Amino acid sequence: MITKNLQLKTLIGNTPIIKLEKDEFNLYIKLEQYNLSGSVKDRAVNHILQKGILENKINSDTVIIESSSGNFAYSAALHCKYLGIKFIAVVDSNINTIMYEKLKSLCYDVIKITEKDETGGYLLNRIKMVKSLISQNENYFWTNQYANVNNYLAYSELTNEIIESVKDVDYIFVAVSTTGTIKGVSTIVKAINKNIKIIAVDIRGSMIFSTEKYSRNIPGIGASKESDFLELGDIDDFIILDEKEIIEGCQSLLAKGFFLGGSSGACYQAVIKYNELYPEKLGSKNIVFISPDGGGVYVNNIYK
Ligand SMILES: Cc1ncc(COP(=O)(O)O)c(C=O)c1O
């Protein structure tokens, strides 16, 4: 199984990084849609499964289970199909129709949570469902992306790719959910150069940096709970956007020829908003943002 997992790894990473032309900033986009399943989550899934297999926690009888807003589940579903093991996805009503249909084709089971939790998201109810299922089935392995350190340890290569492509990078903007991506990026970046600023981008109603309860409808960004990973000093700042601003960011990117997902629009809009708040900070700095996925699965909400 490990050989097959390593084969999949050859289809992950070394994604392109593109400089936006004629933009008011020196802005680079790291395009993670060019990974195996079309998102940055391939890096986390491959690494978590690799560790699970090497530590004998995963074998041919194991059923993998995870709560996901879409991208993690799709990557895990593709991985598990190739490895010849079963995968159960616990998703919610915000999931994109196209993503839901893809998962139904690939997964052993897809469980959709339709009741929002007390914060206005679905995560807490998704996790409740996963916990209930693993307590009843000994052969279930929960990848547990919100708390498994192998989630954020998976992002060292992504960080090195950014640093090698944009040698004098000043700012990195990262959309957050499990905070695995930002924690992974920050761990490497801060060890190399503390002056490189890491800015988290979140959505209104997410509980990562705020306690304001507000209904959220864009999948992928935000969480109904605080981060299990982030510590003081990991990030330099955060910025919270509402859904209207995120859609505006997606439309601006589209006008420049980039058809990207909600978190990418959020990052782009965050750069603009951050510059309005602190124009002296961004100036002519080199800024990178990570685009976790493409716009294809967002045609039914953001691009409608
Ligand atoms: C759409 C989207 N937004 C944001 C993120 C960042 O997520 P995390 O904080 O879980 O690494 C991801 C990760 O895959 C994503 O797919």
PDB file of C-alpha atoms and ligand atoms in Angstrom:
ATOM      1  CA  MET A   1       0.000   0.000   0.000  1.00  0.00           C
ATOM      2  CA  ILE A   2       2.845   2.386   0.787  1.00  0.00           C
ATOM      3  CA  THR A   3       4.204   2.001  -2.773  1.00  0.00           C
ATOM      4  CA  LYS A   4       0.849   3.010  -4.205  1.00  0.00           C
ATOM      5  CA  ASN A   5       0.652   5.993  -1.860  1.00  0.00           C
ATOM      6  CA  LEU A   6       4.120   7.084  -2.995  1.00  0.00           C
ATOM      7  CA  GLN A   7       3.034   6.713  -6.615  1.00  0.00           C
ATOM      8  CA  LEU A   8       0.195   9.149  -5.930  1.00  0.00           C
ATOM      9  CA  LYS A   9       2.657  11.523  -4.278  1.00  0.00           C
ATOM     10  CA  THR A  10       4.411  11.960  -7.628  1.00  0.00           C
ATOM     11  CA  LEU A  11       1.182  13.596  -8.852  1.00  0.00           C
ATOM     12  CA  ILE A  12       1.163  16.116  -5.997  1.00  0.00           C
ATOM     13  CA  GLY A  13       3.199  19.295  -5.577  1.00  0.00           C
ATOM     14  CA  ASN A  14       5.420  21.450  -7.773  1.00  0.00           C
ATOM     15  CA  THR A  15       2.343  23.486  -8.615  1.00  0.00           C
ATOM     16  CA  PRO A  16       2.757  26.677 -10.654  1.00  0.00           C
ATOM     17  CA  ILE A  17       3.182  30.104  -9.131  1.00  0.00           C
ATOM     18  CA  ILE A  18       2.076  32.998 -11.329  1.00  0.00           C
ATOM     19  CA  LYS A  19       2.625  36.741 -11.003  1.00  0.00           C
ATOM     20  CA  LEU A  20      -0.464  38.831 -11.590  1.00  0.00           C
ATOM     21  CA  GLU A  21       0.253  41.171 -14.487  1.00  0.00           C
ATOM     22  CA  LYS A  22      -0.735  44.850 -14.352  1.00  0.00           C
ATOM     23  CA  ASP A  23      -1.863  44.582 -10.733  1.00  0.00           C
ATOM     24  CA  GLU A  24      -1.233  47.362  -8.241  1.00  0.00           C
ATOM     25  CA  PHE A  25       0.736  44.864  -6.116  1.00  0.00           C
ATOM     26  CA  ASN A  26       3.666  42.521  -6.727  1.00  0.00           C
ATOM     27  CA  LEU A  27       1.263  39.677  -6.253  1.00  0.00           C
ATOM     28  CA  TYR A  28       1.941  35.996  -6.908  1.00  0.00           C
ATOM     29  CA  ILE A  29      -0.661  33.196  -6.816  1.00  0.00           C
ATOM     30  CA  LYS A  30       0.334  29.669  -5.859  1.00  0.00           C
ATOM     31  CA  LEU A  31      -2.125  27.576  -7.874  1.00  0.00           C
ATOM     32  CA  GLU A  32      -2.894  24.424  -5.904  1.00  0.00           C
ATOM     33  CA  GLN A  33      -5.647  23.295  -8.261  1.00  0.00           C
ATOM     34  CA  TYR A  34      -2.898  21.585 -10.274  1.00  0.00           C
ATOM     35  CA  ASN A  35      -2.511  18.835  -7.690  1.00  0.00           C
ATOM     36  CA  LEU A  36      -3.887  15.311  -8.223  1.00  0.00           C
ATOM     37  CA  SER A  37      -7.469  15.947  -7.081  1.00  0.00           C
ATOM     38  CA  GLY A  38      -7.517  19.676  -7.787  1.00  0.00           C
ATOM     39  CA  SER A  39      -6.738  21.113  -4.386  1.00  0.00           C
ATOM     40  CA  VAL A  40      -4.058  21.782  -1.787  1.00  0.00           C
ATOM     41  CA  LYS A  41      -5.617  19.049   0.399  1.00  0.00           C
ATOM     42  CA  ASP A  42      -3.830  16.353  -1.638  1.00  0.00           C
ATOM     43  CA  ARG A  43      -0.697  17.246   0.285  1.00  0.00           C
ATOM     44  CA  ALA A  44      -2.354  16.664   3.677  1.00  0.00           C
ATOM     45  CA  VAL A  45      -4.225  13.519   2.647  1.00  0.00           C
ATOM     46  CA  ASN A  46      -1.176  11.852   1.124  1.00  0.00           C
ATOM     47  CA  HIS A  47       0.971  12.618   4.168  1.00  0.00           C
ATOM     48  CA  ILE A  48      -1.634  11.537   6.743  1.00  0.00           C
ATOM     49  CA  LEU A  49      -2.242   8.244   4.903  1.00  0.00           C
ATOM     50  CA  GLN A  50       1.496   7.667   4.500  1.00  0.00           C
ATOM     51  CA  LYS A  51       2.026   8.012   8.261  1.00  0.00           C
ATOM     52  CA  GLY A  52      -1.025   5.840   9.002  1.00  0.00           C
ATOM     53  CA  ILE A  53       0.244   3.055   6.732  1.00  0.00           C
ATOM     54  CA  LEU A  54       3.831   3.204   8.068  1.00  0.00           C
ATOM     55  CA  GLU A  55       2.585   3.151  11.674  1.00  0.00           C
ATOM     56  CA  ASN A  56       0.385   0.082  10.899  1.00  0.00           C
ATOM     57  CA  LYS A  57      -2.788   2.001  11.718  1.00  0.00           C
ATOM     58  CA  ILE A  58      -4.092   1.477   8.179  1.00  0.00           C
ATOM     59  CA  ASN A  59      -4.320  -1.901   6.424  1.00  0.00           C
ATOM     60  CA  SER A  60      -6.484  -3.442   3.698  1.00  0.00           C
ATOM     61  CA  ASP A  61      -9.434  -3.872   6.142  1.00  0.00           C
ATOM     62  CA  THR A  62      -9.375  -0.277   7.354  1.00  0.00           C
ATOM     63  CA  VAL A  63     -12.214   2.101   6.572  1.00  0.00           C
ATOM     64  CA  ILE A  64     -11.012   5.708   6.410  1.00  0.00           C
ATOM     65  CA  ILE A  65     -13.461   8.356   7.609  1.00  0.00           C
ATOM     66  CA  GLU A  66     -13.327  12.158   7.627  1.00  0.00           C
ATOM     67  CA  SER A  67     -15.488  15.216   8.096  1.00  0.00           C
ATOM     68  CA  SER A  68     -14.901  17.572   5.193  1.00  0.00           C
ATOM     69  CA  SER A  69     -16.413  20.496   3.343  1.00  0.00           C
ATOM     70  CA  GLY A  70     -15.355  18.828   0.078  1.00  0.00           C
ATOM     71  CA  ASN A  71     -11.721  19.063  -0.949  1.00  0.00           C
ATOM     72  CA  PHE A  72     -10.232  16.805   1.726  1.00  0.00           C
ATOM     73  CA  ALA A  73     -12.958  14.227   1.098  1.00  0.00           C
ATOM     74  CA  TYR A  74     -12.435  14.217  -2.657  1.00  0.00           C
ATOM     75  CA  SER A  75      -8.696  13.780  -2.302  1.00  0.00           C
ATOM     76  CA  ALA A  76      -9.130  11.046   0.318  1.00  0.00           C
ATOM     77  CA  ALA A  77     -11.731   9.308  -1.855  1.00  0.00           C
ATOM     78  CA  LEU A  78      -9.345   9.234  -4.838  1.00  0.00           C
ATOM     79  CA  HIS A  79      -6.472   8.065  -2.649  1.00  0.00           C
ATOM     80  CA  CYS A  80      -8.529   5.298  -1.015  1.00  0.00           C
ATOM     81  CA  LYS A  81      -9.866   4.036  -4.352  1.00  0.00           C
ATOM     82  CA  TYR A  82      -6.301   3.700  -5.615  1.00  0.00           C
ATOM     83  CA  LEU A  83      -5.114   2.066  -2.379  1.00  0.00           C
ATOM     84  CA  GLY A  84      -8.065  -0.351  -2.496  1.00  0.00           C
ATOM     85  CA  ILE A  85      -9.629   0.657   0.831  1.00  0.00           C
ATOM     86  CA  LYS A  86     -12.987   2.139   1.782  1.00  0.00           C
ATOM     87  CA  PHE A  87     -13.618   5.814   2.508  1.00  0.00           C
ATOM     88  CA  ILE A  88     -16.601   7.450   4.208  1.00  0.00           C
ATOM     89  CA  ALA A  89     -17.101  11.192   3.744  1.00  0.00           C
ATOM     90  CA  VAL A  90     -19.120  13.195   6.275  1.00  0.00           C
ATOM     91  CA  VAL A  91     -20.098  16.389   4.457  1.00  0.00           C
ATOM     92  CA  ASP A  92     -22.752  19.073   4.909  1.00  0.00           C
ATOM     93  CA  SER A  93     -25.417  21.019   3.056  1.00  0.00           C
ATOM     94  CA  ASN A  94     -22.921  23.691   1.928  1.00  0.00           C
ATOM     95  CA  ILE A  95     -21.178  21.136  -0.240  1.00  0.00           C
ATOM     96  CA  ASN A  96     -21.151  21.929  -3.875  1.00  0.00           C
ATOM     97  CA  THR A  97     -23.524  19.819  -5.979  1.00  0.00           C
ATOM     98  CA  ILE A  98     -20.751  18.755  -8.346  1.00  0.00           C
ATOM     99  CA  MET A  99     -18.462  17.790  -5.475  1.00  0.00           C
ATOM    100  CA  TYR A 100     -21.277  15.828  -3.828  1.00  0.00           C
ATOM    101  CA  GLU A 101     -21.904  13.842  -7.008  1.00  0.00           C
ATOM    102  CA  LYS A 102     -18.184  13.135  -7.434  1.00  0.00           C
ATOM    103  CA  LEU A 103     -17.989  11.841  -3.852  1.00  0.00           C
ATOM    104  CA  LYS A 104     -21.024   9.630  -4.341  1.00  0.00           C
ATOM    105  CA  SER A 105     -19.249   7.993  -7.298  1.00  0.00           C
ATOM    106  CA  LEU A 106     -16.086   7.331  -5.318  1.00  0.00           C
ATOM    107  CA  CYS A 107     -16.953   6.776  -1.662  1.00  0.00           C
ATOM    108  CA  TYR A 108     -18.105   3.728   0.246  1.00  0.00           C
ATOM    109  CA  ASP A 109     -20.604   6.103   1.852  1.00  0.00           C
ATOM    110  CA  VAL A 110     -21.339   9.841   1.883  1.00  0.00           C
ATOM    111  CA  ILE A 111     -23.184  11.178   4.917  1.00  0.00           C
ATOM    112  CA  LYS A 112     -24.628  14.668   4.559  1.00  0.00           C
ATOM    113  CA  ILE A 113     -25.210  16.715   7.739  1.00  0.00           C
ATOM    114  CA  THR A 114     -28.094  19.120   7.187  1.00  0.00           C
ATOM    115  CA  GLU A 115     -28.462  20.681  10.632  1.00  0.00           C
ATOM    116  CA  LYS A 116     -26.284  23.712  11.434  1.00  0.00           C
ATOM    117  CA  ASP A 117     -24.393  23.753  14.723  1.00  0.00           C
ATOM    118  CA  GLU A 118     -24.773  26.491  17.333  1.00  0.00           C
ATOM    119  CA  THR A 119     -22.150  28.681  15.611  1.00  0.00           C
ATOM    120  CA  GLY A 120     -23.923  28.851  12.231  1.00  0.00           C
ATOM    121  CA  GLY A 121     -21.635  26.300  10.531  1.00  0.00           C
ATOM    122  CA  TYR A 122     -21.833  22.505  10.285  1.00  0.00           C
ATOM    123  CA  LEU A 123     -18.425  21.362  11.521  1.00  0.00           C
ATOM    124  CA  LEU A 124     -19.379  20.538  15.098  1.00  0.00           C
ATOM    125  CA  ASN A 125     -22.237  18.311  13.926  1.00  0.00           C
ATOM    126  CA  ARG A 126     -20.028  16.647  11.311  1.00  0.00           C
ATOM    127  CA  ILE A 127     -17.429  15.827  13.947  1.00  0.00           C
ATOM    128  CA  LYS A 128     -20.152  14.491  16.274  1.00  0.00           C
ATOM    129  CA  MET A 129     -21.200  12.078  13.506  1.00  0.00           C
ATOM    130  CA  VAL A 130     -17.607  10.920  12.889  1.00  0.00           C
ATOM    131  CA  LYS A 131     -17.027  10.349  16.612  1.00  0.00           C
ATOM    132  CA  SER A 132     -20.221   8.330  16.900  1.00  0.00           C
ATOM    133  CA  LEU A 133     -19.240   6.108  13.934  1.00  0.00           C
ATOM    134  CA  ILE A 134     -15.658   5.464  15.067  1.00  0.00           C
ATOM    135  CA  SER A 135     -16.896   4.538  18.543  1.00  0.00           C
ATOM    136  CA  GLN A 136     -19.013   1.775  16.976  1.00  0.00           C
ATOM    137  CA  ASN A 137     -16.464   0.438  14.441  1.00  0.00           C
ATOM    138  CA  GLU A 138     -12.993  -0.746  15.453  1.00  0.00           C
ATOM    139  CA  ASN A 139     -11.606  -0.838  11.921  1.00  0.00           C
ATOM    140  CA  TYR A 140     -12.407   2.838  11.210  1.00  0.00           C
ATOM    141  CA  PHE A 141      -9.451   5.249  10.957  1.00  0.00           C
ATOM    142  CA  TRP A 142     -10.271   8.928  11.402  1.00  0.00           C
ATOM    143  CA  THR A 143      -7.735  11.077   9.552  1.00  0.00           C
ATOM    144  CA  ASN A 144      -8.794  13.881  11.931  1.00  0.00           C
ATOM    145  CA  GLN A 145      -7.542  16.805   9.847  1.00  0.00           C
ATOM    146  CA  TYR A 146      -8.445  19.340  12.561  1.00  0.00           C
ATOM    147  CA  ALA A 147      -6.118  17.846  15.169  1.00  0.00           C
ATOM    148  CA  ASN A 148      -3.674  15.477  13.438  1.00  0.00           C
ATOM    149  CA  VAL A 149      -0.206  17.083  13.356  1.00  0.00           C
ATOM    150  CA  ASN A 150       0.494  15.208  10.134  1.00  0.00           C
ATOM    151  CA  ASN A 151      -1.964  17.609   8.525  1.00  0.00           C
ATOM    152  CA  TYR A 152       0.270  20.646   8.988  1.00  0.00           C
ATOM    153  CA  LEU A 153       3.530  18.696   8.683  1.00  0.00           C
ATOM    154  CA  ALA A 154       2.387  17.939   5.126  1.00  0.00           C
ATOM    155  CA  TYR A 155       2.985  21.509   3.973  1.00  0.00           C
ATOM    156  CA  SER A 156       6.773  21.779   4.145  1.00  0.00           C
ATOM    157  CA  GLU A 157       7.172  21.103   0.423  1.00  0.00           C
ATOM    158  CA  LEU A 158       4.537  23.701  -0.457  1.00  0.00           C
ATOM    159  CA  THR A 159       6.420  26.263   1.630  1.00  0.00           C
ATOM    160  CA  ASN A 160       9.765  25.413   0.058  1.00  0.00           C
ATOM    161  CA  GLU A 161       8.213  25.705  -3.398  1.00  0.00           C
ATOM    162  CA  ILE A 162       7.006  29.236  -2.543  1.00  0.00           C
ATOM    163  CA  ILE A 163      10.312  30.347  -1.058  1.00  0.00           C
ATOM    164  CA  GLU A 164      12.270  28.983  -4.011  1.00  0.00           C
ATOM    165  CA  SER A 165       9.976  30.632  -6.581  1.00  0.00           C
ATOM    166  CA  VAL A 166       9.683  34.063  -4.929  1.00  0.00           C
ATOM    167  CA  LYS A 167      13.043  34.485  -3.226  1.00  0.00           C
ATOM    168  CA  ASP A 168      12.341  37.858  -1.604  1.00  0.00           C
ATOM    169  CA  VAL A 169       8.795  37.173  -0.486  1.00  0.00           C
ATOM    170  CA  ASP A 170       7.546  39.621   2.187  1.00  0.00           C
ATOM    171  CA  TYR A 171       3.948  38.526   2.808  1.00  0.00           C
ATOM    172  CA  ILE A 172       2.086  35.223   2.509  1.00  0.00           C
ATOM    173  CA  PHE A 173      -1.731  35.304   2.714  1.00  0.00           C
ATOM    174  CA  VAL A 174      -3.388  31.973   3.574  1.00  0.00           C
ATOM    175  CA  ALA A 175      -7.097  31.120   3.887  1.00  0.00           C
ATOM    176  CA  VAL A 176      -7.849  29.097   7.016  1.00  0.00           C
ATOM    177  CA  SER A 177     -10.081  26.241   8.035  1.00  0.00           C
ATOM    178  CA  THR A 178      -8.266  23.469   9.933  1.00  0.00           C
ATOM    179  CA  THR A 179      -5.322  25.957   9.905  1.00  0.00           C
ATOM    180  CA  GLY A 180      -3.126  23.082   8.729  1.00  0.00           C
ATOM    181  CA  THR A 181      -1.893  24.972   5.669  1.00  0.00           C
ATOM    182  CA  ILE A 182      -1.033  28.173   7.533  1.00  0.00           C
ATOM    183  CA  LYS A 183       0.586  26.331  10.454  1.00  0.00           C
ATOM    184  CA  GLY A 184       2.682  24.243   8.060  1.00  0.00           C
ATOM    185  CA  VAL A 185       3.740  27.287   6.041  1.00  0.00           C
ATOM    186  CA  SER A 186       4.467  29.360   9.127  1.00  0.00           C
ATOM    187  CA  THR A 187       6.550  26.662  10.822  1.00  0.00           C
ATOM    188  CA  ILE A 188       9.002  26.571   7.916  1.00  0.00           C
ATOM    189  CA  VAL A 189       8.893  30.276   7.017  1.00  0.00           C
ATOM    190  CA  LYS A 190       9.466  31.567  10.548  1.00  0.00           C
ATOM    191  CA  ALA A 191      12.401  29.177  11.022  1.00  0.00           C
ATOM    192  CA  ILE A 192      14.019  30.638   7.912  1.00  0.00           C
ATOM    193  CA  ASN A 193      13.093  34.310   8.208  1.00  0.00           C
ATOM    194  CA  LYS A 194      10.916  35.822  10.941  1.00  0.00           C
ATOM    195  CA  ASN A 195      10.455  38.991   8.869  1.00  0.00           C
ATOM    196  CA  ILE A 196       8.256  37.231   6.349  1.00  0.00           C
ATOM    197  CA  LYS A 197       4.716  38.086   7.402  1.00  0.00           C
ATOM    198  CA  ILE A 198       2.050  35.397   7.524  1.00  0.00           C
ATOM    199  CA  ILE A 199      -1.520  36.724   7.264  1.00  0.00           C
ATOM    200  CA  ALA A 200      -4.520  34.477   7.924  1.00  0.00           C
ATOM    201  CA  VAL A 201      -7.680  35.050   5.872  1.00  0.00           C
ATOM    202  CA  ASP A 202     -10.967  33.992   7.414  1.00  0.00           C
ATOM    203  CA  ILE A 203     -14.701  34.360   6.816  1.00  0.00           C
ATOM    204  CA  ARG A 204     -17.263  36.159   8.981  1.00  0.00           C
ATOM    205  CA  GLY A 205     -18.951  33.662  11.314  1.00  0.00           C
ATOM    206  CA  SER A 206     -15.847  31.465  11.615  1.00  0.00           C
ATOM    207  CA  MET A 207     -14.794  30.772  15.192  1.00  0.00           C
ATOM    208  CA  ILE A 208     -11.040  30.669  14.537  1.00  0.00           C
ATOM    209  CA  PHE A 209     -10.374  34.323  15.404  1.00  0.00           C
ATOM    210  CA  SER A 210     -13.780  35.579  16.518  1.00  0.00           C
ATOM    211  CA  THR A 211     -16.792  34.580  18.577  1.00  0.00           C
ATOM    212  CA  GLU A 212     -19.331  36.320  16.348  1.00  0.00           C
ATOM    213  CA  LYS A 213     -21.927  33.772  15.234  1.00  0.00           C
ATOM    214  CA  TYR A 214     -22.998  34.285  11.648  1.00  0.00           C
ATOM    215  CA  SER A 215     -24.359  31.931   9.007  1.00  0.00           C
ATOM    216  CA  ARG A 216     -21.710  30.786   6.478  1.00  0.00           C
ATOM    217  CA  ASN A 217     -22.439  29.410   3.024  1.00  0.00           C
ATOM    218  CA  ILE A 218     -19.086  29.277   1.211  1.00  0.00           C
ATOM    219  CA  PRO A 219     -17.424  25.873   1.584  1.00  0.00           C
ATOM    220  CA  GLY A 220     -13.736  25.446   2.418  1.00  0.00           C
ATOM    221  CA  ILE A 221     -12.927  28.568   4.415  1.00  0.00           C
ATOM    222  CA  GLY A 222     -13.635  29.058   8.144  1.00  0.00           C
ATOM    223  CA  ALA A 223     -14.379  26.683  11.017  1.00  0.00           C
ATOM    224  CA  SER A 224     -16.915  26.341  13.821  1.00  0.00           C
ATOM    225  CA  LYS A 225     -14.154  26.007  16.383  1.00  0.00           C
ATOM    226  CA  GLU A 226     -10.799  27.441  17.396  1.00  0.00           C
ATOM    227  CA  SER A 227      -7.628  26.053  15.837  1.00  0.00           C
ATOM    228  CA  ASP A 228      -5.947  23.060  17.453  1.00  0.00           C
ATOM    229  CA  PHE A 229      -2.680  24.015  15.765  1.00  0.00           C
ATOM    230  CA  LEU A 230      -2.074  27.767  15.881  1.00  0.00           C
ATOM    231  CA  GLU A 231       0.154  29.231  18.583  1.00  0.00           C
ATOM    232  CA  LEU A 232       1.201  32.771  19.395  1.00  0.00           C
ATOM    233  CA  GLY A 233       3.778  33.916  16.861  1.00  0.00           C
ATOM    234  CA  ASP A 234       2.666  31.579  14.068  1.00  0.00           C
ATOM    235  CA  ILE A 235       0.846  34.378  12.306  1.00  0.00           C
ATOM    236  CA  ASP A 236       1.422  38.126  12.143  1.00  0.00           C
ATOM    237  CA  ASP A 237      -2.154  39.176  11.537  1.00  0.00           C
ATOM    238  CA  PHE A 238      -5.562  37.989  10.393  1.00  0.00           C
ATOM    239  CA  ILE A 239      -8.285  39.507   8.304  1.00  0.00           C
ATOM    240  CA  ILE A 240     -11.967  38.535   8.267  1.00  0.00           C
ATOM    241  CA  LEU A 241     -14.162  39.019   5.201  1.00  0.00           C
ATOM    242  CA  ASP A 242     -17.872  38.639   4.659  1.00  0.00           C
ATOM    243  CA  GLU A 243     -19.291  36.538   1.824  1.00  0.00           C
ATOM    244  CA  LYS A 244     -19.990  39.561  -0.371  1.00  0.00           C
ATOM    245  CA  GLU A 245     -16.331  40.586  -0.197  1.00  0.00           C
ATOM    246  CA  ILE A 246     -15.199  37.048  -0.992  1.00  0.00           C
ATOM    247  CA  ILE A 247     -17.440  36.893  -4.067  1.00  0.00           C
ATOM    248  CA  GLU A 248     -16.106  40.315  -5.117  1.00  0.00           C
ATOM    249  CA  GLY A 249     -12.562  38.928  -4.833  1.00  0.00           C
ATOM    250  CA  CYS A 250     -13.474  35.923  -6.981  1.00  0.00           C
ATOM    251  CA  GLN A 251     -15.033  38.194  -9.612  1.00  0.00           C
ATOM    252  CA  SER A 252     -11.934  40.451  -9.669  1.00  0.00           C
ATOM    253  CA  LEU A 253      -9.711  37.426 -10.201  1.00  0.00           C
ATOM    254  CA  LEU A 254     -12.036  36.146 -12.913  1.00  0.00           C
ATOM    255  CA  ALA A 255     -11.789  39.504 -14.689  1.00  0.00           C
ATOM    256  CA  LYS A 256      -8.005  38.937 -14.728  1.00  0.00           C
ATOM    257  CA  GLY A 257      -8.496  35.454 -16.185  1.00  0.00           C
ATOM    258  CA  PHE A 258      -8.246  33.374 -13.006  1.00  0.00           C
ATOM    259  CA  PHE A 259     -11.222  31.069 -12.369  1.00  0.00           C
ATOM    260  CA  LEU A 260     -10.596  30.169  -8.724  1.00  0.00           C
ATOM    261  CA  GLY A 261     -12.421  28.996  -5.601  1.00  0.00           C
ATOM    262  CA  GLY A 262     -13.852  31.019  -2.717  1.00  0.00           C
ATOM    263  CA  SER A 263     -10.724  30.989  -0.583  1.00  0.00           C
ATOM    264  CA  SER A 264      -8.672  32.390  -3.454  1.00  0.00           C
ATOM    265  CA  GLY A 265     -11.124  35.266  -3.881  1.00  0.00           C
ATOM    266  CA  ALA A 266     -10.952  35.772  -0.122  1.00  0.00           C
ATOM    267  CA  CYS A 267      -7.145  36.017  -0.216  1.00  0.00           C
ATOM    268  CA  TYR A 268      -7.170  38.462  -3.115  1.00  0.00           C
ATOM    269  CA  GLN A 269      -9.771  40.666  -1.427  1.00  0.00           C
ATOM    270  CA  ALA A 270      -7.839  40.405   1.835  1.00  0.00           C
ATOM    271  CA  VAL A 271      -4.745  41.846   0.145  1.00  0.00           C
ATOM    272  CA  ILE A 272      -6.808  44.788  -1.116  1.00  0.00           C
ATOM    273  CA  LYS A 273      -8.476  45.335   2.261  1.00  0.00           C
ATOM    274  CA  TYR A 274      -5.202  45.008   4.146  1.00  0.00           C
ATOM    275  CA  ASN A 275      -3.674  47.624   1.854  1.00  0.00           C
ATOM    276  CA  GLU A 276      -6.564  49.985   2.533  1.00  0.00           C
ATOM    277  CA  LEU A 277      -6.087  49.508   6.273  1.00  0.00           C
ATOM    278  CA  TYR A 278      -2.270  49.719   6.291  1.00  0.00           C
ATOM    279  CA  PRO A 279      -1.067  51.200   2.970  1.00  0.00           C
ATOM    280  CA  GLU A 280       2.424  51.754   4.379  1.00  0.00           C
ATOM    281  CA  LYS A 281       2.834  48.033   4.966  1.00  0.00           C
ATOM    282  CA  LEU A 282       2.143  46.475   1.572  1.00  0.00           C
ATOM    283  CA  GLY A 283       3.550  49.204  -0.719  1.00  0.00           C
ATOM    284  CA  SER A 284       5.915  47.525  -3.175  1.00  0.00           C
ATOM    285  CA  LYS A 285       6.269  44.354  -1.124  1.00  0.00           C
ATOM    286  CA  ASN A 286       6.289  40.903  -2.698  1.00  0.00           C
ATOM    287  CA  ILE A 287       3.082  39.165  -1.762  1.00  0.00           C
ATOM    288  CA  VAL A 288       2.102  35.532  -2.324  1.00  0.00           C
ATOM    289  CA  PHE A 289      -1.289  34.033  -1.737  1.00  0.00           C
ATOM    290  CA  ILE A 290      -2.121  30.366  -1.787  1.00  0.00           C
ATOM    291  CA  SER A 291      -5.058  29.474  -4.017  1.00  0.00           C
ATOM    292  CA  PRO A 292      -6.349  26.178  -2.540  1.00  0.00           C
ATOM    293  CA  ASP A 293      -8.549  25.210  -5.501  1.00  0.00           C
ATOM    294  CA  GLY A 294     -10.110  26.175  -8.824  1.00  0.00           C
ATOM    295  CA  GLY A 295     -13.503  27.760  -9.532  1.00  0.00           C
ATOM    296  CA  GLY A 296     -15.130  24.733 -11.191  1.00  0.00           C
ATOM    297  CA  VAL A 297     -16.936  23.367  -8.160  1.00  0.00           C
ATOM    298  CA  TYR A 298     -18.188  26.826  -7.169  1.00  0.00           C
ATOM    299  CA  VAL A 299     -20.335  27.427 -10.250  1.00  0.00           C
ATOM    300  CA  ASN A 300     -23.519  26.797  -8.282  1.00  0.00           C
ATOM    301  CA  ASN A 301     -22.850  29.334  -5.535  1.00  0.00           C
ATOM    302  CA  ILE A 302     -20.078  31.917  -6.021  1.00  0.00           C
ATOM    303  CA  TYR A 303     -20.318  32.198  -9.816  1.00  0.00           C
ATOM    304  CA  LYS A 304     -24.116  31.820 -10.091  1.00  0.00           C
TER     305      LYS A 304
HETATM  306  C1  LIG B   1     -11.160  25.851  -0.304  1.00  0.00           C
HETATM  307  C2  LIG B   1     -10.153  25.832   0.805  1.00  0.00           C
HETATM  308  N1  LIG B   1     -10.014  26.901   1.594  1.00  0.00           N
HETATM  309  C3  LIG B   1      -9.103  26.950   2.595  1.00  0.00           C
HETATM  310  C4  LIG B   1      -8.270  25.903   2.839  1.00  0.00           C
HETATM  311  C5  LIG B   1      -7.277  25.981   3.962  1.00  0.00           C
HETATM  312  O1  LIG B   1      -7.549  24.975   4.800  1.00  0.00           O
HETATM  313  P1  LIG B   1      -6.774  24.487   6.070  1.00  0.00           P
HETATM  314  O2  LIG B   1      -6.724  25.615   7.029  1.00  0.00           O
HETATM  315  O3  LIG B   1      -7.696  23.391   6.482  1.00  0.00           O
HETATM  316  O4  LIG B   1      -5.446  23.969   5.708  1.00  0.00           O
HETATM  317  C6  LIG B   1      -8.392  24.776   2.048  1.00  0.00           C
HETATM  318  C7  LIG B   1      -7.564  23.623   2.237  1.00  0.00           C
HETATM  319  O5  LIG B   1      -7.611  22.697   1.486  1.00  0.00           O
HETATM  320  C8  LIG B   1      -9.357  24.723   1.010  1.00  0.00           C
HETATM  321  O6  LIG B   1      -9.504  23.647   0.229  1.00  0.00           O
END
